[in-house]
Amino acid sequence: MASDTAIQEAESAIARLATPPMIPDPYPLYDAIRRVDRVYESTTLGAYAVTGYKEVNTAARMASMRNGVRAAAMQRPDWQEHDALRLFLRALVNLDPPEHPAMREVAAAVFTPNAIKRMRSSIERLAHRFVEELAERARDGEPVDLVPALASPFPVAVISEMLGVAGDQGMLFYELANDWTRIWGGYYTDADLVQADKSVAELRGYFSELFRARRAERRDDLISALVEQHEAGRLDDEDLMALATFLFISGFETTTNLISTSVYTLLENRDQLELWRNKPEITASAVEELLRHGTPISGTVRLTGETIRLGGKEIPPGRMLFLMTAGANRDPLQFTDPDRLDLTRNEGGHVSFGGGAHYCLGANLARMEAQIVLPMIINRFSGIEVAGEVEWRTAIGLHGFEHLPLALSD
Ligand code: HEM
């Protein structure tokens, strides 16, 4: 039985989780919650905070779970009047059965392991281009902000090429997508929602134009493959729009954070940076460890569809669970000395890509991007230093940088 003080600490940790001072290092807060219970019923949240590795993994795989983000957004009485919410709730990640397995099948038929493998040479070419541009900008000795210079535009360029969005349009879509994703975390102002509706209208226009072009002339890209699924009757008009726009956004939103957080973490752990430089063969495990340590998406929300047992507790239907992947990835029952970055760690998988029916469809694309671009950065520059004020992103659920100025030397 936890003491009153421990419970107070856990509640205070939950209240502080998304506050700016805690954003760079929220992990002691997850520890405070986990110390009381790995499946903790919080009065502040009005929901369960799940911070245990085993428990997050188990809950993510329970077939009876429903999507909590969807349930929460639908509580807004006027959600149907906002296109930004309507289209978001049609995104693959927010669907429940029977719609989810049907759309997932189509998405998996298009976004195949082979389609990802075929991206390797494009990713290498793009990574090389962005790293050389970094070098060019760093030449005059001025700091270069890694986020707008590489961490953002590189994954945008990769997913744009994969989908078949022309290079110059990718960054325009990216700006519009940012207005839209601002409302995805659930905390936004009415003005944010108005702007999101406007930007979604514009995005729809551009994507409709792409669909028209690919109907007229197929190419070797994912938009053509999606248009084919639509023509075969496996997607209706709205599903086509929802899937294409969601694939585009999931292609960069999180990978951007993985890249920026990884570079920063390596700078804070110079011995590991040197180890990776000297032992390129650890690249695969290095990226897995950076995914674990930095957890680019801090968690996800589920709603119990029926009574479940989790962490020794019985939880009735209709209760919200916050699956805190960032906490689970630092669970000492699963990982030895979990706060330590150890690029050679081999202790079983992290939960950064979720689990179960909604397991990240782009996990291997994200891995490939990081495995290619991170070694290029650390090997291209012998000197890498933080040079100025860093700024973390404040969007709920995302862990990464808005600005990361670096001094780079050959
Ligand atoms: C480091 C990068 C990435 C991270 C950390 C990440 C993380 C996640 C997580 C945690 C989920 C599950 C969400 C939930 O259960 O509620 C998810 C789902 C998804 N991710 Fe990723 N992701 C990344 C990159 C990508 C990329 C590059 C793509 C490519 C388009 C992608 C496509 C998707 C899709 C389509 C889903 C929804 C799957 C479904 O609901 O069936 N992700 N991702």
Coordinates of C-alpha atoms and ligand atoms in Angstrom, one line a residue:
M1 CA 0.0 0.0 0.0
A2 CA 1.6 3.3 -1.1
S3 CA 2.0 6.1 1.5
D4 CA 0.0 9.3 1.3
T5 CA 3.2 11.2 0.5
A6 CA 4.0 8.8 -2.4
I7 CA 0.4 9.2 -3.8
Q8 CA 0.7 13.0 -3.5
E9 CA 4.0 12.8 -5.4
A10 CA 2.5 10.7 -8.1
E11 CA -0.5 13.2 -8.5
S12 CA 1.9 16.1 -8.6
A13 CA 4.1 14.3 -11.2
I14 CA 1.0 13.8 -13.4
A15 CA 0.0 17.5 -13.1
R16 CA 3.6 18.5 -14.0
L17 CA 4.2 16.1 -16.9
A18 CA 3.4 18.4 -19.7
T19 CA 4.7 21.6 -18.1
P20 CA 7.6 23.4 -19.8
P21 CA 10.2 22.9 -17.0
M22 CA 9.7 19.1 -17.2
I23 CA 9.7 18.7 -20.9
P24 CA 13.4 18.1 -21.4
D25 CA 13.6 15.4 -18.7
P26 CA 10.2 14.1 -17.7
Y27 CA 11.5 10.7 -16.6
P28 CA 11.7 11.2 -12.8
L29 CA 8.0 12.0 -13.0
Y30 CA 7.2 8.6 -14.6
D31 CA 9.3 7.0 -11.8
A32 CA 7.3 8.8 -9.2
I33 CA 4.1 7.5 -10.7
R34 CA 5.5 3.9 -11.2
R35 CA 6.7 3.8 -7.6
V36 CA 3.1 4.0 -6.4
D37 CA 1.6 1.6 -9.0
R38 CA 2.5 0.4 -12.5
V39 CA -1.2 0.8 -13.4
Y40 CA -2.1 3.9 -11.3
E41 CA -5.6 5.2 -11.0
S42 CA -5.1 9.0 -10.9
T43 CA -7.6 11.5 -9.5
T44 CA -5.9 14.3 -11.4
L45 CA -6.2 12.5 -14.8
G46 CA -9.5 10.8 -14.0
A47 CA -7.9 7.9 -15.7
Y48 CA -5.2 5.2 -15.3
A49 CA -1.6 6.1 -15.9
V50 CA 0.2 2.9 -17.1
T51 CA 4.0 3.2 -16.7
G52 CA 5.1 -0.4 -16.4
Y53 CA 6.8 -1.9 -19.5
K54 CA 5.0 -5.2 -19.3
E55 CA 1.7 -3.5 -18.6
V56 CA 1.9 -1.0 -21.5
N57 CA 2.8 -3.9 -23.8
T58 CA -0.1 -6.0 -22.6
A59 CA -2.7 -3.2 -22.7
A60 CA -1.6 -2.2 -26.3
R61 CA -2.3 -5.8 -27.4
M62 CA -5.7 -6.2 -25.9
A63 CA -8.2 -6.7 -28.7
S64 CA -11.1 -5.2 -26.6
M65 CA -9.4 -1.8 -26.2
R66 CA -10.9 1.2 -28.0
N67 CA -9.3 4.3 -29.2
G68 CA -9.3 6.9 -26.4
V69 CA -8.2 9.9 -28.6
R70 CA -11.2 9.3 -30.7
A71 CA -13.6 8.9 -27.8
A72 CA -12.2 12.1 -26.2
A73 CA -12.5 14.2 -29.4
M74 CA -16.0 13.0 -30.0
Q75 CA -17.1 14.4 -26.7
R76 CA -16.9 17.8 -28.2
P77 CA -20.5 18.4 -29.2
D78 CA -19.6 20.2 -32.5
W79 CA -16.9 17.9 -33.7
Q80 CA -18.8 17.0 -36.8
E81 CA -18.8 20.6 -37.9
H82 CA -15.0 20.7 -37.9
D83 CA -13.4 19.1 -40.9
A84 CA -10.0 19.1 -39.1
L85 CA -11.6 16.8 -36.4
R86 CA -13.6 14.8 -38.9
L87 CA -10.7 13.9 -41.0
F88 CA -8.4 13.3 -38.0
L89 CA -10.9 10.8 -36.6
R90 CA -10.9 9.0 -39.9
A91 CA -7.1 8.6 -39.7
L92 CA -6.0 4.9 -39.5
V93 CA -4.6 5.4 -36.0
N94 CA -7.9 6.6 -34.6
L95 CA -10.1 3.8 -36.0
D96 CA -11.6 0.9 -34.1
P97 CA -12.9 -2.4 -35.4
P98 CA -14.4 -3.1 -37.8
E99 CA -13.1 0.0 -39.7
H100 CA -9.5 -0.4 -38.4
P101 CA -8.6 -3.9 -39.6
A102 CA -10.2 -3.1 -43.0
M103 CA -8.2 0.1 -43.5
R104 CA -5.1 -1.4 -42.0
E105 CA -5.2 -4.2 -44.6
V106 CA -5.3 -1.6 -47.4
A107 CA -2.5 0.5 -45.8
A108 CA -0.3 -2.6 -45.3
A109 CA -0.9 -3.6 -49.0
V110 CA 0.4 -0.3 -50.1
F111 CA 3.0 0.5 -47.4
T112 CA 4.8 -2.8 -47.8
P113 CA 8.2 -3.9 -46.5
N114 CA 9.4 -4.0 -50.1
A115 CA 8.2 -0.4 -50.8
I116 CA 10.2 0.6 -47.7
K117 CA 13.3 -1.3 -48.8
R118 CA 13.1 0.3 -52.2
M119 CA 13.5 3.7 -50.5
R120 CA 17.0 2.9 -49.3
S121 CA 18.9 4.6 -52.2
S122 CA 16.6 7.6 -52.2
I123 CA 17.1 8.0 -48.4
E124 CA 20.9 7.8 -48.8
R125 CA 20.8 10.4 -51.5
L126 CA 18.5 12.7 -49.6
A127 CA 20.5 12.3 -46.3
H128 CA 23.7 13.0 -48.2
R129 CA 22.2 16.2 -49.7
F130 CA 20.9 17.5 -46.3
V131 CA 24.2 16.7 -44.5
E132 CA 26.2 18.5 -47.2
E133 CA 23.8 21.5 -47.0
L134 CA 24.5 21.5 -43.2
A135 CA 28.2 21.6 -43.9
E136 CA 27.8 24.4 -46.4
R137 CA 25.9 26.5 -43.9
A138 CA 28.3 25.8 -41.1
R139 CA 31.3 26.9 -43.3
D140 CA 31.0 30.5 -42.2
G141 CA 31.3 29.6 -38.6
E142 CA 27.7 30.5 -37.7
P143 CA 25.6 28.1 -35.7
V144 CA 23.1 26.0 -37.8
D145 CA 19.7 25.1 -36.4
L146 CA 19.5 21.3 -37.0
V147 CA 15.7 21.2 -36.9
P148 CA 14.8 23.5 -39.9
A149 CA 18.0 22.6 -41.7
L150 CA 17.7 18.8 -41.5
A151 CA 15.6 17.1 -38.8
S152 CA 12.3 18.5 -40.3
P153 CA 12.9 18.7 -44.0
F154 CA 14.7 15.3 -44.4
P155 CA 11.8 13.1 -43.3
V156 CA 9.4 15.3 -45.2
A157 CA 11.5 14.8 -48.4
V158 CA 11.6 11.0 -47.8
I159 CA 7.8 10.6 -47.3
S160 CA 7.1 13.1 -50.1
E161 CA 9.2 11.0 -52.5
M162 CA 7.6 7.8 -51.4
L163 CA 4.1 9.1 -51.8
G164 CA 4.8 11.0 -55.0
V165 CA 4.4 14.5 -53.7
A166 CA 6.7 16.8 -55.8
G167 CA 9.7 18.1 -53.9
D168 CA 8.7 21.7 -53.7
Q169 CA 5.2 20.9 -52.6
G170 CA 6.4 18.7 -49.7
M171 CA 7.4 21.7 -47.5
L172 CA 4.1 23.5 -48.3
F173 CA 2.1 20.5 -47.3
Y174 CA 4.3 20.3 -44.2
E175 CA 3.3 23.9 -43.1
L176 CA -0.4 23.1 -43.6
A177 CA 0.0 19.8 -41.8
N178 CA 1.5 21.6 -38.8
D179 CA -1.6 23.6 -38.4
W180 CA -3.6 20.4 -38.4
T181 CA -1.5 18.4 -36.0
R182 CA -1.6 21.2 -33.4
I183 CA -5.1 19.9 -32.6
W184 CA -4.2 16.2 -32.4
G185 CA -2.9 16.3 -28.9
G186 CA -6.3 17.3 -27.6
Y187 CA -5.3 20.6 -26.1
Y188 CA -5.9 23.6 -28.4
T189 CA -7.7 26.9 -28.6
D190 CA -10.7 27.7 -30.8
A191 CA -8.4 29.8 -33.0
D192 CA -6.2 26.7 -33.5
L193 CA -9.2 24.7 -34.6
V194 CA -10.4 27.4 -37.1
Q195 CA -6.8 27.5 -38.5
A196 CA -6.7 23.7 -38.7
D197 CA -10.0 23.6 -40.6
K198 CA -8.7 26.2 -43.1
S199 CA -5.4 24.3 -43.6
V200 CA -7.2 20.9 -43.9
A201 CA -9.3 22.5 -46.7
E202 CA -6.2 23.5 -48.5
L203 CA -4.5 20.1 -48.0
R204 CA -7.6 18.4 -49.3
G205 CA -7.4 20.5 -52.5
Y206 CA -3.7 19.6 -53.1
F207 CA -4.3 15.9 -52.4
S208 CA -7.4 15.8 -54.7
E209 CA -5.3 17.3 -57.4
L210 CA -2.6 14.5 -56.9
F211 CA -5.3 11.8 -57.0
R212 CA -6.6 13.3 -60.3
A213 CA -3.2 13.3 -61.8
R214 CA -2.5 9.7 -60.8
R215 CA -5.8 8.5 -62.1
A216 CA -4.9 10.0 -65.4
E217 CA -1.3 8.6 -65.3
R218 CA 0.0 6.0 -62.9
R219 CA 3.5 6.3 -61.4
D220 CA 5.7 4.1 -59.2
D221 CA 4.6 5.8 -56.0
L222 CA 2.2 5.2 -53.0
I223 CA -0.4 7.8 -54.2
S224 CA -0.8 5.7 -57.4
A225 CA -1.1 2.5 -55.2
L226 CA -3.8 4.2 -53.1
V227 CA -5.7 5.4 -56.1
E228 CA -5.7 1.8 -57.4
Q229 CA -7.1 0.6 -54.0
H230 CA -9.8 3.3 -54.3
E231 CA -10.7 2.3 -57.9
A232 CA -10.9 -1.4 -56.7
G233 CA -13.5 -0.3 -54.2
R234 CA -11.4 -0.9 -51.1
L235 CA -11.4 2.7 -50.0
D236 CA -14.2 5.3 -50.4
D237 CA -13.4 8.9 -51.3
E238 CA -13.0 10.0 -47.7
D239 CA -10.9 7.0 -46.7
L240 CA -8.6 7.7 -49.6
M241 CA -8.1 11.3 -48.3
A242 CA -7.7 10.2 -44.7
L243 CA -5.2 7.5 -45.4
A244 CA -3.0 9.6 -47.8
T245 CA -2.9 12.6 -45.6
F246 CA -2.2 10.5 -42.5
L247 CA 0.6 8.6 -44.1
F248 CA 2.2 11.8 -45.2
I249 CA 2.1 13.3 -41.7
S250 CA 3.1 10.2 -39.8
G251 CA 6.1 10.0 -42.2
F252 CA 7.8 13.1 -40.7
E253 CA 6.1 14.3 -37.4
T254 CA 7.9 11.7 -35.2
T255 CA 11.0 11.0 -37.2
T256 CA 11.9 14.7 -36.9
N257 CA 11.9 14.3 -33.1
L258 CA 13.9 11.1 -33.2
I259 CA 16.7 12.8 -35.2
S260 CA 16.9 16.0 -33.1
T261 CA 16.7 14.2 -29.8
S262 CA 19.2 11.6 -30.8
V263 CA 21.8 14.2 -31.9
Y264 CA 21.3 16.1 -28.6
T265 CA 21.5 12.9 -26.5
L266 CA 24.7 11.8 -28.2
L267 CA 26.2 15.2 -27.4
E268 CA 25.3 14.7 -23.8
N269 CA 26.9 11.2 -23.9
R270 CA 30.2 11.8 -25.7
D271 CA 31.6 8.3 -24.8
Q272 CA 28.7 6.8 -26.7
L273 CA 29.1 9.2 -29.6
E274 CA 32.8 8.1 -29.9
L275 CA 31.8 4.4 -29.5
W276 CA 29.5 4.7 -32.5
R277 CA 32.1 6.5 -34.6
N278 CA 34.6 3.8 -33.9
K279 CA 32.2 0.9 -34.3
P280 CA 29.8 1.5 -37.2
E281 CA 28.6 -2.1 -36.8
I282 CA 26.5 -1.1 -33.8
T283 CA 24.3 1.2 -35.9
A284 CA 21.2 -1.0 -35.6
S285 CA 21.3 -1.4 -31.8
A286 CA 22.3 2.3 -31.5
V287 CA 19.2 3.4 -33.2
E288 CA 17.0 1.1 -31.1
E289 CA 18.6 2.5 -27.9
L290 CA 18.0 6.0 -29.1
L291 CA 14.4 5.2 -29.8
R292 CA 14.1 3.7 -26.3
H293 CA 15.9 6.5 -24.5
G294 CA 14.3 9.4 -26.3
T295 CA 10.8 7.9 -27.0
P296 CA 9.7 10.3 -29.7
I297 CA 5.9 9.8 -28.9
S298 CA 5.5 9.8 -25.1
G299 CA 2.3 7.7 -25.1
T300 CA -1.1 6.9 -26.4
V301 CA -4.6 6.7 -25.0
R302 CA -7.0 3.7 -24.9
L303 CA -10.5 3.2 -23.6
T304 CA -11.5 -0.1 -22.1
G305 CA -14.2 -1.8 -24.2
E306 CA -14.9 -4.4 -21.6
T307 CA -13.7 -5.4 -18.1
I308 CA -10.0 -6.1 -18.2
R309 CA -7.3 -7.3 -15.8
L310 CA -4.1 -5.3 -15.9
G311 CA -1.3 -5.2 -13.4
G312 CA -3.4 -7.1 -10.9
K313 CA -6.3 -4.6 -11.2
E314 CA -9.8 -5.1 -12.5
I315 CA -10.7 -2.1 -14.7
P316 CA -14.4 -1.8 -15.8
P317 CA -15.5 -0.8 -19.4
G318 CA -15.4 2.8 -20.4
R319 CA -12.3 3.8 -18.4
M320 CA -9.4 5.7 -20.0
L321 CA -5.9 4.4 -19.9
F322 CA -2.8 6.5 -20.7
L323 CA -0.2 4.1 -22.0
M324 CA 2.9 6.0 -21.1
T325 CA 5.5 4.5 -23.5
A326 CA 8.1 7.0 -22.3
G327 CA 7.7 5.7 -18.8
A328 CA 7.6 2.0 -19.9
N329 CA 10.9 2.5 -21.8
R330 CA 12.6 3.5 -18.6
D331 CA 11.1 0.7 -16.4
P332 CA 13.9 -0.7 -14.2
L333 CA 12.1 -4.1 -14.2
Q334 CA 12.8 -4.4 -17.9
F335 CA 16.0 -2.3 -18.5
T336 CA 19.1 -2.3 -16.4
D337 CA 20.0 1.2 -15.3
P338 CA 17.3 2.5 -17.6
D339 CA 18.3 6.2 -17.7
R340 CA 21.8 5.3 -19.0
L341 CA 22.3 5.5 -22.8
D342 CA 24.0 2.3 -23.8
L343 CA 24.2 2.0 -27.6
T344 CA 25.1 -1.7 -27.3
R345 CA 22.2 -2.5 -25.0
N346 CA 20.4 -5.8 -25.8
E347 CA 17.6 -6.2 -23.4
G348 CA 14.5 -6.7 -25.6
G349 CA 12.5 -4.2 -27.5
H350 CA 11.3 -0.8 -26.5
V351 CA 7.7 0.3 -26.9
S352 CA 8.3 3.5 -28.9
F353 CA 6.4 2.1 -31.9
G354 CA 3.4 1.0 -29.7
G355 CA 2.1 -2.5 -30.0
G356 CA -0.8 -4.7 -31.1
A357 CA -3.2 -3.8 -33.8
H358 CA -2.0 -0.2 -34.1
Y359 CA 1.7 -1.0 -34.1
C360 CA 3.5 1.6 -36.2
L361 CA 3.3 0.8 -39.9
G362 CA 6.3 3.0 -40.6
A363 CA 8.7 1.6 -38.0
N364 CA 11.1 0.2 -40.5
L365 CA 11.1 3.4 -42.6
A366 CA 11.8 5.5 -39.5
R367 CA 14.6 3.0 -38.5
M368 CA 16.2 3.2 -42.0
E369 CA 16.1 7.0 -42.0
A370 CA 17.8 7.2 -38.6
Q371 CA 20.3 4.4 -39.4
I372 CA 21.4 6.3 -42.5
V373 CA 21.3 9.9 -41.4
L374 CA 22.7 9.8 -37.8
P375 CA 26.0 8.1 -38.7
M376 CA 26.4 10.5 -41.6
I377 CA 26.0 13.5 -39.2
I378 CA 28.4 12.2 -36.6
N379 CA 31.0 11.1 -39.1
R380 CA 30.8 14.2 -41.4
F381 CA 31.7 16.6 -38.6
S382 CA 34.5 16.0 -36.1
G383 CA 33.3 18.9 -34.0
I384 CA 29.6 19.1 -33.0
E385 CA 28.6 21.4 -30.1
V386 CA 25.3 22.9 -29.0
A387 CA 25.7 26.6 -29.8
G388 CA 23.0 28.7 -28.3
E389 CA 19.5 28.4 -26.8
V390 CA 17.8 25.1 -27.5
E391 CA 14.0 25.0 -27.5
W392 CA 12.0 21.9 -26.9
R393 CA 8.7 21.2 -28.6
T394 CA 5.7 21.8 -26.3
A395 CA 3.2 19.7 -28.2
I396 CA 1.7 17.2 -25.9
G397 CA 2.8 13.6 -26.5
L398 CA 5.8 14.6 -28.7
H399 CA 9.3 14.6 -27.4
G400 CA 11.8 16.5 -29.6
F401 CA 13.2 19.9 -30.4
E402 CA 11.8 23.1 -32.0
H403 CA 15.3 24.5 -32.3
L404 CA 18.7 22.9 -31.8
P405 CA 21.5 25.3 -32.8
L406 CA 24.8 23.6 -33.5
A407 CA 28.4 24.6 -34.2
L408 CA 29.7 22.1 -36.7
S409 CA 33.3 21.7 -37.9
D410 CA 35.0 19.3 -40.3
Ligands
HEM1 C1 10.5 7.6 -34.9 C2 9.5 7.6 -35.7 C3 8.1 7.0 -35.3 C4 7.6 6.7 -34.1 C5 8.2 6.9 -32.7 C6 6.3 6.3 -34.4 C7 5.4 5.8 -33.4 C8 4.1 5.3 -33.6 C9 3.3 4.8 -32.5 C10 3.6 4.8 -31.0 C11 2.1 4.4 -33.1 C12 0.9 3.8 -32.4 C13 0.0 4.8 -31.9 C14 -1.1 4.2 -31.1 O1 -1.1 3.0 -30.8 O2 -2.1 4.9 -30.7 C15 2.3 4.6 -34.5 C16 1.3 4.3 -35.5 C17 1.5 4.6 -36.8 N1 2.6 5.0 -37.5 FE1 4.4 5.5 -36.6 N2 6.0 6.3 -35.7 C18 7.1 6.7 -36.3 C19 7.3 6.9 -37.7 C20 6.4 6.6 -38.6 C21 6.6 6.7 -40.1 C22 7.9 7.2 -40.7 C23 5.5 6.3 -40.7 C24 5.3 6.3 -42.1 C25 4.3 6.8 -42.8 C26 4.5 5.9 -39.6 C27 3.2 5.5 -39.8 C28 2.4 5.1 -38.8 C29 1.0 4.6 -39.1 C30 0.3 4.6 -40.4 C31 0.5 4.3 -37.8 C32 -1.0 3.8 -37.5 C33 -1.1 2.4 -37.5 C34 -2.5 1.9 -37.1 O3 -3.2 2.6 -36.4 O4 -2.8 0.8 -37.6 N3 5.1 6.1 -38.4 N4 3.5 5.2 -34.8

